[in-house]
PDB file of C-alpha atoms in Angstrom:
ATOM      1  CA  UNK A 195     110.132  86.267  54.917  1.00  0.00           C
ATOM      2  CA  UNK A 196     113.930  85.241  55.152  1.00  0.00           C
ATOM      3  CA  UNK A 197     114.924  88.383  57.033  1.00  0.00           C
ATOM      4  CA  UNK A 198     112.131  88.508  59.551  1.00  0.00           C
ATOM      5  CA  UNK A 199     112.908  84.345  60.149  1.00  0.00           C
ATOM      6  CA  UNK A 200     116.223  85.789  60.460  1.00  0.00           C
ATOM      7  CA  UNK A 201     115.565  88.512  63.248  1.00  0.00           C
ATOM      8  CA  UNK A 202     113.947  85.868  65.313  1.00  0.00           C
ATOM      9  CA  UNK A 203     116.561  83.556  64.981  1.00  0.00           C
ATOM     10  CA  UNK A 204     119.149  86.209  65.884  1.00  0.00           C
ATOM     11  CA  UNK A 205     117.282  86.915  69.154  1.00  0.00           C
ATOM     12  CA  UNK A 206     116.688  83.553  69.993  1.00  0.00           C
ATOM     13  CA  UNK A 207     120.546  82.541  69.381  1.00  0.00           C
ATOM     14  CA  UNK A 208     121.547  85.832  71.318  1.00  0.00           C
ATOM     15  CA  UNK A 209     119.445  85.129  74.358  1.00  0.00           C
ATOM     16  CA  UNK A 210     119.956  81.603  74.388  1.00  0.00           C
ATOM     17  CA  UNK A 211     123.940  81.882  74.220  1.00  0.00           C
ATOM     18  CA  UNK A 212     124.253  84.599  76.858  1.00  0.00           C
ATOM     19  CA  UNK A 213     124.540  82.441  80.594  1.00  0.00           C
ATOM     20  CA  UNK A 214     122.478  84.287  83.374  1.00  0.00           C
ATOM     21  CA  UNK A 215     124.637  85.661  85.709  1.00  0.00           C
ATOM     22  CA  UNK A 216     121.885  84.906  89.024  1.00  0.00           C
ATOM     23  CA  UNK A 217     118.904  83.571  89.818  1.00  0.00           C
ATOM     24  CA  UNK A 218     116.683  86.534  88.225  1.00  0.00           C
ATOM     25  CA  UNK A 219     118.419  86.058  84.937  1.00  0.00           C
ATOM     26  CA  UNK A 220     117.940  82.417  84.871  1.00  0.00           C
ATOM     27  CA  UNK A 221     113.862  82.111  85.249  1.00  0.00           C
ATOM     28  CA  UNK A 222     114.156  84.952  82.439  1.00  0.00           C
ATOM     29  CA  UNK A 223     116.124  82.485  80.394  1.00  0.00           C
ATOM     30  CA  UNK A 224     114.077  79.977  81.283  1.00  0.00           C
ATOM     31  CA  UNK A 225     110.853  81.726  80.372  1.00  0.00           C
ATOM     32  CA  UNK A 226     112.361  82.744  76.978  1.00  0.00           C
ATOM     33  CA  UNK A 227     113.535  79.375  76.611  1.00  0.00           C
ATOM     34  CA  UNK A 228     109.850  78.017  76.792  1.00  0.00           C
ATOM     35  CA  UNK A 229     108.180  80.333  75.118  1.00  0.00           C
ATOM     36  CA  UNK A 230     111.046  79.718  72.081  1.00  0.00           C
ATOM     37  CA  UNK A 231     110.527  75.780  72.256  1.00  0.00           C
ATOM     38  CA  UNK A 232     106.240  76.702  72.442  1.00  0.00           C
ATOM     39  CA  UNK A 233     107.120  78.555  69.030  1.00  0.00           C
ATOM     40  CA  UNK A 234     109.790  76.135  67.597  1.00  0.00           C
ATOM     41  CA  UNK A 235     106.863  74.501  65.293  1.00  0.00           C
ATOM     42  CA  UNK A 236     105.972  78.066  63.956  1.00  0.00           C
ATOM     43  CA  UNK A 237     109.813  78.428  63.151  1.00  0.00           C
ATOM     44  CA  UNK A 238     110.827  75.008  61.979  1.00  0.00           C
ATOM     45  CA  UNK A 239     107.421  75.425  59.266  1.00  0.00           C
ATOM     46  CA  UNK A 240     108.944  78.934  58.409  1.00  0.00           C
ATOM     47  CA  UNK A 241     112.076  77.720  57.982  1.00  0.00           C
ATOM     48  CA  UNK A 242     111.314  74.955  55.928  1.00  0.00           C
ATOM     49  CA  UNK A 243     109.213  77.555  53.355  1.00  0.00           C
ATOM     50  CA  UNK A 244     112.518  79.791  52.986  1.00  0.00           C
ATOM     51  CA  UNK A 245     114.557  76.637  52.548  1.00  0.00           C
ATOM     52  CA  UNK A 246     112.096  75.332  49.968  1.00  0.00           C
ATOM     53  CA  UNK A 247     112.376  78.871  48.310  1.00  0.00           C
ATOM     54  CA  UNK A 248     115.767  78.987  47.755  1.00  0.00           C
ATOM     55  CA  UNK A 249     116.077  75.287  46.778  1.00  0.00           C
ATOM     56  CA  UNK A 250     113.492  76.151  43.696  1.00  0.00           C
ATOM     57  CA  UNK A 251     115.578  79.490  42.772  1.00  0.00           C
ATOM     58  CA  UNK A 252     118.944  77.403  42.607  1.00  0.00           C
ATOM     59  CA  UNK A 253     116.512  74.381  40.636  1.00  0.00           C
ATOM     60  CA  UNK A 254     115.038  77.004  38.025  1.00  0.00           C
ATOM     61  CA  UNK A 255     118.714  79.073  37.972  1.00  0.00           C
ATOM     62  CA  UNK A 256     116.885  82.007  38.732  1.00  0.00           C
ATOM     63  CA  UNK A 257     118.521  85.430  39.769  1.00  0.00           C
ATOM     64  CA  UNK A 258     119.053  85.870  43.431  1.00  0.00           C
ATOM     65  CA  UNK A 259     121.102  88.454  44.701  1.00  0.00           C
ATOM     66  CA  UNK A 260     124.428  87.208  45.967  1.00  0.00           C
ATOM     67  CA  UNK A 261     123.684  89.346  49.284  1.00  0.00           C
ATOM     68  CA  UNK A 262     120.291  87.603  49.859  1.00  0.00           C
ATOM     69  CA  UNK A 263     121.916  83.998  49.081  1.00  0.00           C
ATOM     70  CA  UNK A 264     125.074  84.407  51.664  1.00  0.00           C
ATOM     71  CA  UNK A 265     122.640  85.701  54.353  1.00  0.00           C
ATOM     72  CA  UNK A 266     120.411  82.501  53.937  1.00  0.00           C
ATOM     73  CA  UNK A 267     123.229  80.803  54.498  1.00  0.00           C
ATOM     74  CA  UNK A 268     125.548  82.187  56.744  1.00  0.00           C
ATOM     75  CA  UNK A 269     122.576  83.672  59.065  1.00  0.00           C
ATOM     76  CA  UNK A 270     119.459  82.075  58.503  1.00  0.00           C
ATOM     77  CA  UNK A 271     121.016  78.646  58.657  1.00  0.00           C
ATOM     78  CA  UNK A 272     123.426  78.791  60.817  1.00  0.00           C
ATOM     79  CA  UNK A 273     121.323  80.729  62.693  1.00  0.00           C
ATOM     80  CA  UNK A 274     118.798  77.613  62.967  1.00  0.00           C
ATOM     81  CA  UNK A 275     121.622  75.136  63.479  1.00  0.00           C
ATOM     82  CA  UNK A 276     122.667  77.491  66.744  1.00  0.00           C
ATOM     83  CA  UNK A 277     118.681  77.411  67.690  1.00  0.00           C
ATOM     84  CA  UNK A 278     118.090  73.591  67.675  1.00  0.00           C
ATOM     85  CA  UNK A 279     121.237  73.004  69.429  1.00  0.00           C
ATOM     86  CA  UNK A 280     120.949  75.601  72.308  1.00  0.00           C
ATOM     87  CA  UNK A 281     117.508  74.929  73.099  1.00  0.00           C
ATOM     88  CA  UNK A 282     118.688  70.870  73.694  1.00  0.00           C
ATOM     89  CA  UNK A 283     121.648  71.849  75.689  1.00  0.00           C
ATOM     90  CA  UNK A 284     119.538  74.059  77.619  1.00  0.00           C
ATOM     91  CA  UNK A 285     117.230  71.080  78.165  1.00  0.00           C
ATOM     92  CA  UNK A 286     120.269  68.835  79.018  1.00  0.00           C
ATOM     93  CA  UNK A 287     121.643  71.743  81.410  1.00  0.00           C
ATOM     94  CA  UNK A 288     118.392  72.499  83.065  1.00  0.00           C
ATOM     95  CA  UNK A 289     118.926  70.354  86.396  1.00  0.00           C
ATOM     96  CA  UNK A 290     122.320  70.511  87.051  1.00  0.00           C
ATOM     97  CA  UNK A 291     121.308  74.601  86.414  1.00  0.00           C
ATOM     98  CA  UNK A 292     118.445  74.121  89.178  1.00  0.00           C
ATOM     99  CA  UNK A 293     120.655  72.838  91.406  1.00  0.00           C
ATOM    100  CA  UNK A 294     123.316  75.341  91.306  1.00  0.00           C
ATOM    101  CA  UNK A 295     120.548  78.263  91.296  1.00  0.00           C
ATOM    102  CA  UNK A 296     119.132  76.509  93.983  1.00  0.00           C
ATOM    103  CA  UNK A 297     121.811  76.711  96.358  1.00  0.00           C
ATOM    104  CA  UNK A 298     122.043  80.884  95.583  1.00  0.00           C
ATOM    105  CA  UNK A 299     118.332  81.016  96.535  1.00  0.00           C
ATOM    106  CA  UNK A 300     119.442  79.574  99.981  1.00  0.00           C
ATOM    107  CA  UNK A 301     122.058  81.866 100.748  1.00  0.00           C
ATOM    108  CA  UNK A 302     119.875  84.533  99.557  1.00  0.00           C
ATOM    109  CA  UNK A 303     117.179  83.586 102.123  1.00  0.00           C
ATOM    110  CA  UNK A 304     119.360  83.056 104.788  1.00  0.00           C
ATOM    111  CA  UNK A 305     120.771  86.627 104.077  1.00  0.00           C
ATOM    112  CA  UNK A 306     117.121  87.644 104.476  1.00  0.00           C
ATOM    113  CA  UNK A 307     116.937  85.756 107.805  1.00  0.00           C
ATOM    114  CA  UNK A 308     119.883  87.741 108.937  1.00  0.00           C
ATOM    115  CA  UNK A 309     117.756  91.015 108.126  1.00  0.00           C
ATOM    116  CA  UNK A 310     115.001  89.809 109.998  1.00  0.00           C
ATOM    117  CA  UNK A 311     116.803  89.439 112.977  1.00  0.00           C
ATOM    118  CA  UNK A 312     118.640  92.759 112.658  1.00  0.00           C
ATOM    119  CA  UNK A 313     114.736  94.111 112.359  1.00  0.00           C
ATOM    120  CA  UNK A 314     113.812  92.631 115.375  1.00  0.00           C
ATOM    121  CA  UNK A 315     116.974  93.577 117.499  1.00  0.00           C
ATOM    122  CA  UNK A 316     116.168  97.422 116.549  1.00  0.00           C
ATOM    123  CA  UNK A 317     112.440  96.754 117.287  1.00  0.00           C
ATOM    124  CA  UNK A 318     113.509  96.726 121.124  1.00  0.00           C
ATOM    125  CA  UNK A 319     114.582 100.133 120.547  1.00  0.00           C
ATOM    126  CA  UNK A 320     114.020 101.622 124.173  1.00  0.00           C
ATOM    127  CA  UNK A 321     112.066 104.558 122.567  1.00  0.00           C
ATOM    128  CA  UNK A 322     109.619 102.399 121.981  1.00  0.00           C
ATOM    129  CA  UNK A 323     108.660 101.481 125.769  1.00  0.00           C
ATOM    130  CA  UNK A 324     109.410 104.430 127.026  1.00  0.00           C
ATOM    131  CA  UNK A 325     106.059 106.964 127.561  1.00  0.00           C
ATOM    132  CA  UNK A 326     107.577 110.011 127.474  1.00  0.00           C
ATOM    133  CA  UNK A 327     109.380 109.867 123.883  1.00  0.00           C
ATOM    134  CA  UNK A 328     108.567 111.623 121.353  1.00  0.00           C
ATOM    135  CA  UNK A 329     105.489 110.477 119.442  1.00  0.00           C
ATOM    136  CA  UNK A 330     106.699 111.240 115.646  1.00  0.00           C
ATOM    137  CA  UNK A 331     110.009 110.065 116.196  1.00  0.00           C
ATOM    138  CA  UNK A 332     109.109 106.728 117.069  1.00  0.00           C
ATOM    139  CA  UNK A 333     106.629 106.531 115.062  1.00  0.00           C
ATOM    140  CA  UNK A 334     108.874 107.134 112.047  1.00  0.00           C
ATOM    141  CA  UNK A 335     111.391 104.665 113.210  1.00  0.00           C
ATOM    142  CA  UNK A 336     108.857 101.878 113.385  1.00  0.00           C
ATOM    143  CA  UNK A 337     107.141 102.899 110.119  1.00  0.00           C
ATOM    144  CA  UNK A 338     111.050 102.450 108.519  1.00  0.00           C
ATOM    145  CA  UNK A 339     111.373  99.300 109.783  1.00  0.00           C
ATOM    146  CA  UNK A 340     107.914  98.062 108.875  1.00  0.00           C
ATOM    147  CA  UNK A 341     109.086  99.056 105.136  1.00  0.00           C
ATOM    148  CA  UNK A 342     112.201  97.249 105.930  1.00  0.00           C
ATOM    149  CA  UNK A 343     110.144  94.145 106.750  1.00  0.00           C
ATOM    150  CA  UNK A 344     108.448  94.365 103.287  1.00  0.00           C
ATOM    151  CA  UNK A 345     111.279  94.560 101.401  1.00  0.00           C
ATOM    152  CA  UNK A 346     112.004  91.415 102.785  1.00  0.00           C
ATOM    153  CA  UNK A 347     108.578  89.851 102.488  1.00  0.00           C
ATOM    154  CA  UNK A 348     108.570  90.489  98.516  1.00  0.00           C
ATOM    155  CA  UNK A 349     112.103  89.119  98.559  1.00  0.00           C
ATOM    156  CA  UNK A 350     111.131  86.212 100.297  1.00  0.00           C
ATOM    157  CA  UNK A 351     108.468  85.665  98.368  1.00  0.00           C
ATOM    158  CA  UNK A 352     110.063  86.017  95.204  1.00  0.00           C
ATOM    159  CA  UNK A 353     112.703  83.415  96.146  1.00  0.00           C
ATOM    160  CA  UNK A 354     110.110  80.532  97.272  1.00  0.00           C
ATOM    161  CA  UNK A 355     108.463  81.372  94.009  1.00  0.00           C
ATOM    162  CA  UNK A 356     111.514  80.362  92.301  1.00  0.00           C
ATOM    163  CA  UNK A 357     111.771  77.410  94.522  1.00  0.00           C
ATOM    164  CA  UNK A 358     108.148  76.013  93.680  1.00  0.00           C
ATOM    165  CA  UNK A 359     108.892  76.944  89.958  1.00  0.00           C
ATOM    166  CA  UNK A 360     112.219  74.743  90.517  1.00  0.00           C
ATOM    167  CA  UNK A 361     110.406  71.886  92.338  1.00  0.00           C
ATOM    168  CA  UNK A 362     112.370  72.425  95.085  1.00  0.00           C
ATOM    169  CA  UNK A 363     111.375  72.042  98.847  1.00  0.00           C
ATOM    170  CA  UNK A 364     110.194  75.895  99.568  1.00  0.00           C
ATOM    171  CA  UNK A 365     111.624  77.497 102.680  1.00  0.00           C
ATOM    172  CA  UNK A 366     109.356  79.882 104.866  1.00  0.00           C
ATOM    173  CA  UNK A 367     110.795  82.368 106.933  1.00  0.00           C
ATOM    174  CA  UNK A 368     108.679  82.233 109.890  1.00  0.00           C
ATOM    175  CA  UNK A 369     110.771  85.044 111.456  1.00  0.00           C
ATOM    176  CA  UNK A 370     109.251  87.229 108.883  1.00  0.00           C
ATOM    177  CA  UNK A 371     105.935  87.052 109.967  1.00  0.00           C
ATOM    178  CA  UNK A 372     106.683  87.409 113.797  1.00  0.00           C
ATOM    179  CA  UNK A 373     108.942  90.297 113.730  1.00  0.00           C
ATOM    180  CA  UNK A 374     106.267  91.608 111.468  1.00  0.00           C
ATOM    181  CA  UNK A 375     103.260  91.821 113.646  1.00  0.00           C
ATOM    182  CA  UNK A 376     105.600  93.148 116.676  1.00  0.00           C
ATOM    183  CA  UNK A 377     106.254  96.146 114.699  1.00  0.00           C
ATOM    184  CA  UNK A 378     102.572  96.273 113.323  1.00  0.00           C
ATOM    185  CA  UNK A 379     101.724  96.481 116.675  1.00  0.00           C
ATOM    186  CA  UNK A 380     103.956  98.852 118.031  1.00  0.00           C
ATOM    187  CA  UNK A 381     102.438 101.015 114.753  1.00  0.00           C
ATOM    188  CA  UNK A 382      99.394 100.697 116.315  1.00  0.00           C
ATOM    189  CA  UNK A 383     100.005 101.431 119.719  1.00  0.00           C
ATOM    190  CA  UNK A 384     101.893 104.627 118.946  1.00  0.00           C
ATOM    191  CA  UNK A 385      99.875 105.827 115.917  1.00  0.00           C
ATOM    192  CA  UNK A 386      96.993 105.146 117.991  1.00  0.00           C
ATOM    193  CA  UNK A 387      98.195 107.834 120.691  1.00  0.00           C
ATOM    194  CA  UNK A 388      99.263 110.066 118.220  1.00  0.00           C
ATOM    195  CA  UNK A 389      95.472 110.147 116.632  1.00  0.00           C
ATOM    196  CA  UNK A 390      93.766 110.006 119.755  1.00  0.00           C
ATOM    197  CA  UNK A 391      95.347 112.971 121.094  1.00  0.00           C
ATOM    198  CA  UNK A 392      94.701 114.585 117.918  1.00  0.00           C
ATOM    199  CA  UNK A 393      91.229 113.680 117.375  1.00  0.00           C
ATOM    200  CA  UNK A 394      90.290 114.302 120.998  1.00  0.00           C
ATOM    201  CA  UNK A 395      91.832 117.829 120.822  1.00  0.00           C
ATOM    202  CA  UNK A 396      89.986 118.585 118.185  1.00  0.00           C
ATOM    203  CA  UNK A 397      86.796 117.608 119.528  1.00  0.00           C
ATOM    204  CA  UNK A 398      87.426 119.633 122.331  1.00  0.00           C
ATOM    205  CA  UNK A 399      88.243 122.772 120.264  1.00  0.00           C
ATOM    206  CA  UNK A 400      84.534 122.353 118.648  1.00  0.00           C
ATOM    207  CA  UNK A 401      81.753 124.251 119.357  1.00  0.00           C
ATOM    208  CA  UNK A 402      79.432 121.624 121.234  1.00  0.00           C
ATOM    209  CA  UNK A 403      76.495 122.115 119.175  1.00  0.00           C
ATOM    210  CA  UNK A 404      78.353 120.719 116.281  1.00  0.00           C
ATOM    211  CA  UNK A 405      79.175 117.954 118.038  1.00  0.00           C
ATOM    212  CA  UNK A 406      78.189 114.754 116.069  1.00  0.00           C
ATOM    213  CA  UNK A 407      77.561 112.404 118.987  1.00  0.00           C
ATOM    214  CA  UNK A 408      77.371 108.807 117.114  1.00  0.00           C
ATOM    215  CA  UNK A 409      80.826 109.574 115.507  1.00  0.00           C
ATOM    216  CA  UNK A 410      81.955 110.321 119.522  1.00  0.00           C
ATOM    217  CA  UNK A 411      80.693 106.961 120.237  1.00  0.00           C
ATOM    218  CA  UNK A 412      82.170 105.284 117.364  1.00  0.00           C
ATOM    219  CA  UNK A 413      85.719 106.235 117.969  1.00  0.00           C
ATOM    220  CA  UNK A 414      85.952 105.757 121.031  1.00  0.00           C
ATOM    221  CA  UNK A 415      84.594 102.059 120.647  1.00  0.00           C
ATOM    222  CA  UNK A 416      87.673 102.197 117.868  1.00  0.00           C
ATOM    223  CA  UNK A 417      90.396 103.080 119.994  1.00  0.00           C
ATOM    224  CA  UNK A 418      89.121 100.953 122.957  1.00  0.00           C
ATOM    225  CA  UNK A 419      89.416  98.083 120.553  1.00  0.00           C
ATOM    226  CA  UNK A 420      92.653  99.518 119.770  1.00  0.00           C
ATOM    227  CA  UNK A 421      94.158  99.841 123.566  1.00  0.00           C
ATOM    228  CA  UNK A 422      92.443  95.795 123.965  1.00  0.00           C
ATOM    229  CA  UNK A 423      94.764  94.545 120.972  1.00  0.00           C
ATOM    230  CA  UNK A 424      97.765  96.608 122.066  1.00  0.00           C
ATOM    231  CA  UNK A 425      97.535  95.123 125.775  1.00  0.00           C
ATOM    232  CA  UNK A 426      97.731  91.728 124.688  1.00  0.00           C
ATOM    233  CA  UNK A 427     100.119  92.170 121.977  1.00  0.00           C
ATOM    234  CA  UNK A 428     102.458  94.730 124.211  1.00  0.00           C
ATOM    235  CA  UNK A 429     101.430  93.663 128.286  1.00  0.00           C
ATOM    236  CA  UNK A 430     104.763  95.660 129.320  1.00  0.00           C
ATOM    237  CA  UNK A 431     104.994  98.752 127.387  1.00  0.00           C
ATOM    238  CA  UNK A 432     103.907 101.763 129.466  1.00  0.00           C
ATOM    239  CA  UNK A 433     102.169 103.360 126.732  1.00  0.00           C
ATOM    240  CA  UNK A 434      99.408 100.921 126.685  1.00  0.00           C
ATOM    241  CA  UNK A 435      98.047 101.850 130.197  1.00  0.00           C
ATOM    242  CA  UNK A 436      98.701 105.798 129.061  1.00  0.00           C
ATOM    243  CA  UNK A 437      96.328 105.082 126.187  1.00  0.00           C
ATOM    244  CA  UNK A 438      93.827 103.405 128.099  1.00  0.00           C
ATOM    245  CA  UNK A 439      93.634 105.986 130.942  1.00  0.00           C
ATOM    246  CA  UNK A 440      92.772 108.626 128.416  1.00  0.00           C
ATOM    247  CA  UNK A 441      90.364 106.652 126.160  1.00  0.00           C
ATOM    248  CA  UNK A 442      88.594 105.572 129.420  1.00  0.00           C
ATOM    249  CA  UNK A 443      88.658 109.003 130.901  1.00  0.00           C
ATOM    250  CA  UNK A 444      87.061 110.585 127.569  1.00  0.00           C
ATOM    251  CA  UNK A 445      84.557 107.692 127.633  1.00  0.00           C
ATOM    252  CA  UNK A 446      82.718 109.401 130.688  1.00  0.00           C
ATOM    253  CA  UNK A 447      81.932 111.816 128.935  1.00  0.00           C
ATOM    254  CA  UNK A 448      80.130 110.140 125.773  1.00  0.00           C
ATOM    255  CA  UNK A 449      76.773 109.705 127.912  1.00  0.00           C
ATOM    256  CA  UNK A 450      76.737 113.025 128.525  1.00  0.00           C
ATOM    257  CA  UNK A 451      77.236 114.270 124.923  1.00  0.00           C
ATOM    258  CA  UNK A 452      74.951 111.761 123.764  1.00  0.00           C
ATOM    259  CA  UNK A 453      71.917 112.904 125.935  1.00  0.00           C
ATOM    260  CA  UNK A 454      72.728 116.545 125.348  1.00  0.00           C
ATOM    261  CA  UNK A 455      73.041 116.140 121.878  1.00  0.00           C
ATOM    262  CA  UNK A 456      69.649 113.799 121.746  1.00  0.00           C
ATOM    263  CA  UNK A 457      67.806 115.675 118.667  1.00  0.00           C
ATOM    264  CA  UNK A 458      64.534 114.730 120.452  1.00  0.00           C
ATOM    265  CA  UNK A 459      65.024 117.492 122.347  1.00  0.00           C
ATOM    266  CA  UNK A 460      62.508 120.229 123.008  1.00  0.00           C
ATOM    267  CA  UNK A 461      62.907 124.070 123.420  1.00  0.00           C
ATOM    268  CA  UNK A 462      62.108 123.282 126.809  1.00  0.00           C
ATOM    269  CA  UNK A 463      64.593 120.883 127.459  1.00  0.00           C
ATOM    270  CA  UNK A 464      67.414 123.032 126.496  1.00  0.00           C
ATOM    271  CA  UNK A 465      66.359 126.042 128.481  1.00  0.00           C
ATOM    272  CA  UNK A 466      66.528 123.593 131.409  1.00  0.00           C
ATOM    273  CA  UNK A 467      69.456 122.192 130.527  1.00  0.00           C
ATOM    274  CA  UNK A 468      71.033 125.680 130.103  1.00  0.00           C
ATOM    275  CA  UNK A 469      69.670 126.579 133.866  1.00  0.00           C
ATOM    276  CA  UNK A 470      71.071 124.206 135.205  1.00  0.00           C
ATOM    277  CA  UNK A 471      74.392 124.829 133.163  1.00  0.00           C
ATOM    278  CA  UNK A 472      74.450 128.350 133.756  1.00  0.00           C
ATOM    279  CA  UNK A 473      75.154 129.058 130.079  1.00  0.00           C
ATOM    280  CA  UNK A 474      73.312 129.194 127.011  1.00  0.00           C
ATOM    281  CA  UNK A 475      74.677 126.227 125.411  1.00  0.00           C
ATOM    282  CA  UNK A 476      72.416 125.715 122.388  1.00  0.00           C
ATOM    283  CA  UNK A 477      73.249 129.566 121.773  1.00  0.00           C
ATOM    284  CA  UNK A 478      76.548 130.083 122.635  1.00  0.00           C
ATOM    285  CA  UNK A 479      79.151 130.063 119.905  1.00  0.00           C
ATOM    286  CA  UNK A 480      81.902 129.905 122.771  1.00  0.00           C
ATOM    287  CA  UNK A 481      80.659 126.771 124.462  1.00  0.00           C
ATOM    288  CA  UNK A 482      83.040 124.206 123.260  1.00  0.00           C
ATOM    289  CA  UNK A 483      83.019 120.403 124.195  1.00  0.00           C
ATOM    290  CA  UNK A 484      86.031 121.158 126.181  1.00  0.00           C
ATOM    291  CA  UNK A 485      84.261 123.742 128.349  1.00  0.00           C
ATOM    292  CA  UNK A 486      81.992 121.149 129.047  1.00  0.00           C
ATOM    293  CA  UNK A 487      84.583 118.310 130.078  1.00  0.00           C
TER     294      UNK A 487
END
């Protein structure tokens, strides 16, 4: 019982005596030093039971190895001693520690502020308003800053965390948040292209009878939503209006597959539909949606 008393002691003392080096480190310390305190009863009872053992081997003069008897007292109780006395000059340390942990936490945010606006300066990236760039590239470069911009976010969040946990008055970095949904936006805009195009290419590449109409008309309400939020969010950038001229142009064409596509169609219907056509559409294998645009 003596030696495990002892290895929680030693830990205890060790942690306890070491002085955290930053913020981190110190709501670590002071985690360890409330769950130590939460557990001092526990200890003090144990301790009391080891003390009470070795008082009744020195009363009865019974054996005890002189190894066991110098690490009772040379560890286990000085050990204890070092416990009571660190955990009540933690105590008596604890606000003048807040304070001085308090005023890192600022400098930290305000280094995060600095980020911010470095995020936002490269957010203006002329690539970025400029139509004819390419559409990975930029999309890349905002997709590094938007991971930029969480790295932040946790930080910040971390830091008021520590502020609430140190009653102190929390500091929000509404910068954060604003630089963050101009790049979220720009995201969309740009990955919105990029997936039109790509979705509407292969659409046009199908064969027409395979053509799933309702998922047509559903993506197209999608990216008109899309080309809506982007042209409040972005009223200047040029690839708004691109968007929206191809969305809208495609959108012609979704009445068209829609009543061609109706399944309530008869055998008659087609064969007029493929007169007037000129081409077998429900048979040919060839007759893509993009022959038909």
């Amino acid at each position: 019982k003596n030696e495990l008393l002892l290895a929680e002691l030693t830990e205890a003392v060790g942690r306890l005596n070491k002085s955290p080096a930053n913020v981190e480190e110190f709501v670590v310390y002071l985690e360890f030093h409330t769950k130590v305190t939460e557990r001092m009863d526990i200890i003090e009872a144990d301790f009391e039971t080891v003390k009470e053992m070795y008082l009744f081997f020195d009363s009865e003069k019974l054996s005890v190895k002189e190894e066991d008897h110098l690490l009772y007292n040379t560890g286990t109780v000085a050990n204890m001693h070092s416990l009571r006395s660190l955990l009540g000059k933690t105590e008596d340390d604890k606000d003048s520690q807040i304070r001085h942990f308090g005023m890192d936490i600022t400098e930290q945010l305000d280094q995060l502020r600095g980020r911010t606006l470095d995020v936002e300066k490269r957010a203006q990236d002329p690539r970025i308003d400029d139509d004819t760039s390419n559409i990975d590239e930029v999309i890349a470069y905002l997709e590094s800053l938007a991971e930029e911009l969480q790295d932040i976010k946790d930080k910040e969040r971390d830091y008021t965390n520590y502020q609430e946990l140190f009653g102190l008055n929390v500091t929000r970095l509404e910068e954060v948040n604003n630089v963050g949904r101009d790049v979220a936006d720009k995201i969309k805009l740009w990955t919105g292209m990029r997936d039109w195009q790509k979705i509407t290419g292969e659409w046009t590449n199908t064969r027409f009878n395979s053509i799933n109409p309702e998922e047509v008309a559903e993506k197209v309400q999608l990216y008109t939503k899309i080309v809506s939020q982007t042209a409040r969010a972005l009223p200047e950038n040029p690839v708004v209006p691109k968007l929206r001229s191809l969305v809208d142009e495609f959108k012609l064409t979704v009445p068209v597959i829609q009543c061609l596509r109706n399944p309530a169609l008869q055998k008659h219907h087609h064969a007029a539909i493929d007169e007037i056509v000129g081409r077998e559409i429900s048979r040919d294998p060839d007759y893509t949606l993009g022959v038909l645009i």
